């Protein structure tokens, strides 16, 4: 049998084609998952590189050996040779191989791979071809079971360009996954004239708890520069001294740049007291005037990404810069205001960029996220400065399983091309321009970007809350001598005593039982107390106003608000409502205002939560209500009251007609 000749490896698509052929052969013949297939392929690449570096010429399969496998025969010479290479490779790459690790491939599949790779030199062939081919292979296959380790390329590219690493700056990713941030940083530094070997051996550092994934990141950089890499398999949340020892204390004063996407969402909470005690954010915090104070009491459990925020800041030198992907709740939820207070004390906030919900859908999750850019506090931290806010609305790909690319089209529906390549429809580039403009002009304001001063921050850090539209609404209301809702009504949030009687029979009102257009409760359901859903909470009285504080319709035109009439006196409503009782202004004027754009936009602005949006009691109390002069209020109230009376009379007439028919 004649073995194939080498490909022209100066073109990455040729090498990619060979990598894909190997990956697909493993997947089709050895019954492994896409994830396992990729892991086994990477093991073989390590053996190949070790063999080349040692000039042993053992990574090979002869024509006779290959023919033997094709005939389903055993070939001890090949299997013993490759097994020996694996043992030697493991001794060199102890940080990413277990001592008892094996290659989980059949001998015939292994022979196929060796046959495809033996005429290729991975240590001397075109670095661009190798790196790009492997990167493309990963982007094709990481979506299958690797969403938790993968950050979309446009997001990675945006973060690197936003932080803008410079020659000689050191970069670390403590949750490096397959090395996306490190690889893109490598390309960024290389374009500035830095040598590949210097970048990989002296500037890029990665940590990951998963050995298989750390191995992929290490291979990425090995293919770029055949030199020592600083990728290590370790739990980055371990004691900081352990990490410093790992780097031989060379970087105990911190790194210049940190880029990361920590595990969150389904990762669960960390409950180990020994680990939590190492972190300020592993403790409970209590409100203290306008700020928060850390207590000596440990949290019952803390999410990994919150601990990672503290660890990331620890890993930075003073003045070091970082970009981190976080769930939107960390920017807005009232229960996490202590976290935002901590961040403001420890760092200068460079920017917050909101990502669309579909960003991570091709990679297995629909969690809403934003990017947080920080600079670690220095002694010269200013009292006030500008903070950039941006919103990505065009990712350049669809939020489907495959992340199908989206390209710009002209008015005729034809794809726009530059240099014969379709132009991706994204606005990351526009946001970067806006950010750089804000640095020069000390401010920018458009639908996608704006800046505010640090002193304008309250307890939140989300784009929506500070958007120019919302700030204009609040400014307008303040000029109209608006008052806080909490100052003109009693907001009822005490559970009814009726709920203590399991056999009591009563009416229950849900969000869907309100006609938002007529301010009416139009339905209720009868339940024994012991049958009620757990959200059943508050007892209604005639002339109460109920308004929704939870659900996707909060702050929209379908927002549920109703006046309680005598028919529903004593009924129980869901805790998705709050009861407004004993108003100090005319009840019919208040009802109308609760349907106005000024109210709805405030409610939408105060919304928090990804799965079920809600407005906190504190924020509900702070909703501003515009109060007109007495004559205007009287005119409006009389018209609303008249409309309610007409509706009541109309219902009476209809009921009478139905009675006559029966």
PDB file of C-alpha atoms in Angstrom, residues 485 488-494 496 498 509 514 518-521 537-548 560-574 577-588 590-592 594 644 648:
ATOM      1  CA  UNK A 485     -45.877  55.801  45.039  1.00  0.00           C
ATOM      2  CA  UNK A 488     -49.241  58.165  48.657  1.00  0.00           C
ATOM      3  CA  UNK A 489     -50.491  54.587  49.196  1.00  0.00           C
ATOM      4  CA  UNK A 490     -50.078  51.693  51.616  1.00  0.00           C
ATOM      5  CA  UNK A 491     -48.431  48.808  49.744  1.00  0.00           C
ATOM      6  CA  UNK A 492     -49.893  45.613  51.220  1.00  0.00           C
ATOM      7  CA  UNK A 493     -47.480  42.679  51.394  1.00  0.00           C
ATOM      8  CA  UNK A 494     -48.727  40.807  54.474  1.00  0.00           C
ATOM      9  CA  UNK A 496     -53.913  36.905  54.752  1.00  0.00           C
ATOM     10  CA  UNK A 498     -57.414  33.181  56.049  1.00  0.00           C
ATOM     11  CA  UNK A 509     -57.288  35.757  41.667  1.00  0.00           C
ATOM     12  CA  UNK A 514     -57.336  40.739  35.119  1.00  0.00           C
ATOM     13  CA  UNK A 518     -60.607  47.799  31.501  1.00  0.00           C
ATOM     14  CA  UNK A 519     -58.890  47.800  34.937  1.00  0.00           C
ATOM     15  CA  UNK A 520     -61.157  44.921  35.987  1.00  0.00           C
ATOM     16  CA  UNK A 521     -60.908  41.530  37.649  1.00  0.00           C
ATOM     17  CA  UNK A 537     -50.962  35.547  49.466  1.00  0.00           C
ATOM     18  CA  UNK A 538     -52.985  38.730  49.953  1.00  0.00           C
ATOM     19  CA  UNK A 539     -56.615  39.429  50.870  1.00  0.00           C
ATOM     20  CA  UNK A 540     -58.505  41.924  48.707  1.00  0.00           C
ATOM     21  CA  UNK A 541     -60.788  44.704  49.897  1.00  0.00           C
ATOM     22  CA  UNK A 542     -63.250  46.769  47.895  1.00  0.00           C
ATOM     23  CA  UNK A 543     -61.586  49.829  46.312  1.00  0.00           C
ATOM     24  CA  UNK A 544     -58.102  48.315  46.544  1.00  0.00           C
ATOM     25  CA  UNK A 545     -55.946  48.669  43.452  1.00  0.00           C
ATOM     26  CA  UNK A 546     -53.928  45.607  42.480  1.00  0.00           C
ATOM     27  CA  UNK A 547     -50.982  45.944  40.111  1.00  0.00           C
ATOM     28  CA  UNK A 548     -48.593  43.297  38.788  1.00  0.00           C
ATOM     29  CA  UNK A 560     -52.189  43.937  34.818  1.00  0.00           C
ATOM     30  CA  UNK A 561     -53.789  46.630  37.009  1.00  0.00           C
ATOM     31  CA  UNK A 562     -57.353  46.536  38.358  1.00  0.00           C
ATOM     32  CA  UNK A 563     -59.754  48.225  40.765  1.00  0.00           C
ATOM     33  CA  UNK A 564     -61.264  45.708  43.186  1.00  0.00           C
ATOM     34  CA  UNK A 565     -65.055  45.941  43.288  1.00  0.00           C
ATOM     35  CA  UNK A 566     -67.427  44.525  45.887  1.00  0.00           C
ATOM     36  CA  UNK A 567     -67.748  41.162  44.116  1.00  0.00           C
ATOM     37  CA  UNK A 568     -64.133  40.248  44.966  1.00  0.00           C
ATOM     38  CA  UNK A 569     -64.092  41.546  48.552  1.00  0.00           C
ATOM     39  CA  UNK A 570     -62.287  38.898  50.666  1.00  0.00           C
ATOM     40  CA  UNK A 571     -60.742  37.044  47.714  1.00  0.00           C
ATOM     41  CA  UNK A 572     -57.044  36.051  47.823  1.00  0.00           C
ATOM     42  CA  UNK A 573     -54.642  37.183  45.105  1.00  0.00           C
ATOM     43  CA  UNK A 574     -51.268  35.892  43.939  1.00  0.00           C
ATOM     44  CA  UNK A 577     -49.648  41.427  42.562  1.00  0.00           C
ATOM     45  CA  UNK A 578     -49.160  44.123  45.122  1.00  0.00           C
ATOM     46  CA  UNK A 579     -52.171  45.761  46.729  1.00  0.00           C
ATOM     47  CA  UNK A 580     -52.275  49.572  46.786  1.00  0.00           C
ATOM     48  CA  UNK A 581     -54.579  50.629  49.641  1.00  0.00           C
ATOM     49  CA  UNK A 582     -55.712  53.899  51.228  1.00  0.00           C
ATOM     50  CA  UNK A 583     -54.524  56.260  48.465  1.00  0.00           C
ATOM     51  CA  UNK A 584     -53.913  59.890  49.426  1.00  0.00           C
ATOM     52  CA  UNK A 585     -54.902  61.057  45.928  1.00  0.00           C
ATOM     53  CA  UNK A 586     -58.051  60.380  43.919  1.00  0.00           C
ATOM     54  CA  UNK A 587     -58.232  56.640  43.232  1.00  0.00           C
ATOM     55  CA  UNK A 588     -59.498  57.088  39.656  1.00  0.00           C
ATOM     56  CA  UNK A 590     -54.174  56.920  40.185  1.00  0.00           C
ATOM     57  CA  UNK A 591     -55.768  54.126  38.151  1.00  0.00           C
ATOM     58  CA  UNK A 592     -55.319  56.091  34.937  1.00  0.00           C
ATOM     59  CA  UNK A 594     -50.985  53.208  36.345  1.00  0.00           C
ATOM     60  CA  UNK A 644     -66.415  52.898  35.166  1.00  0.00           C
ATOM     61  CA  UNK A 648     -71.210  48.877  35.332  1.00  0.00           C
TER      62      UNK A 648
END
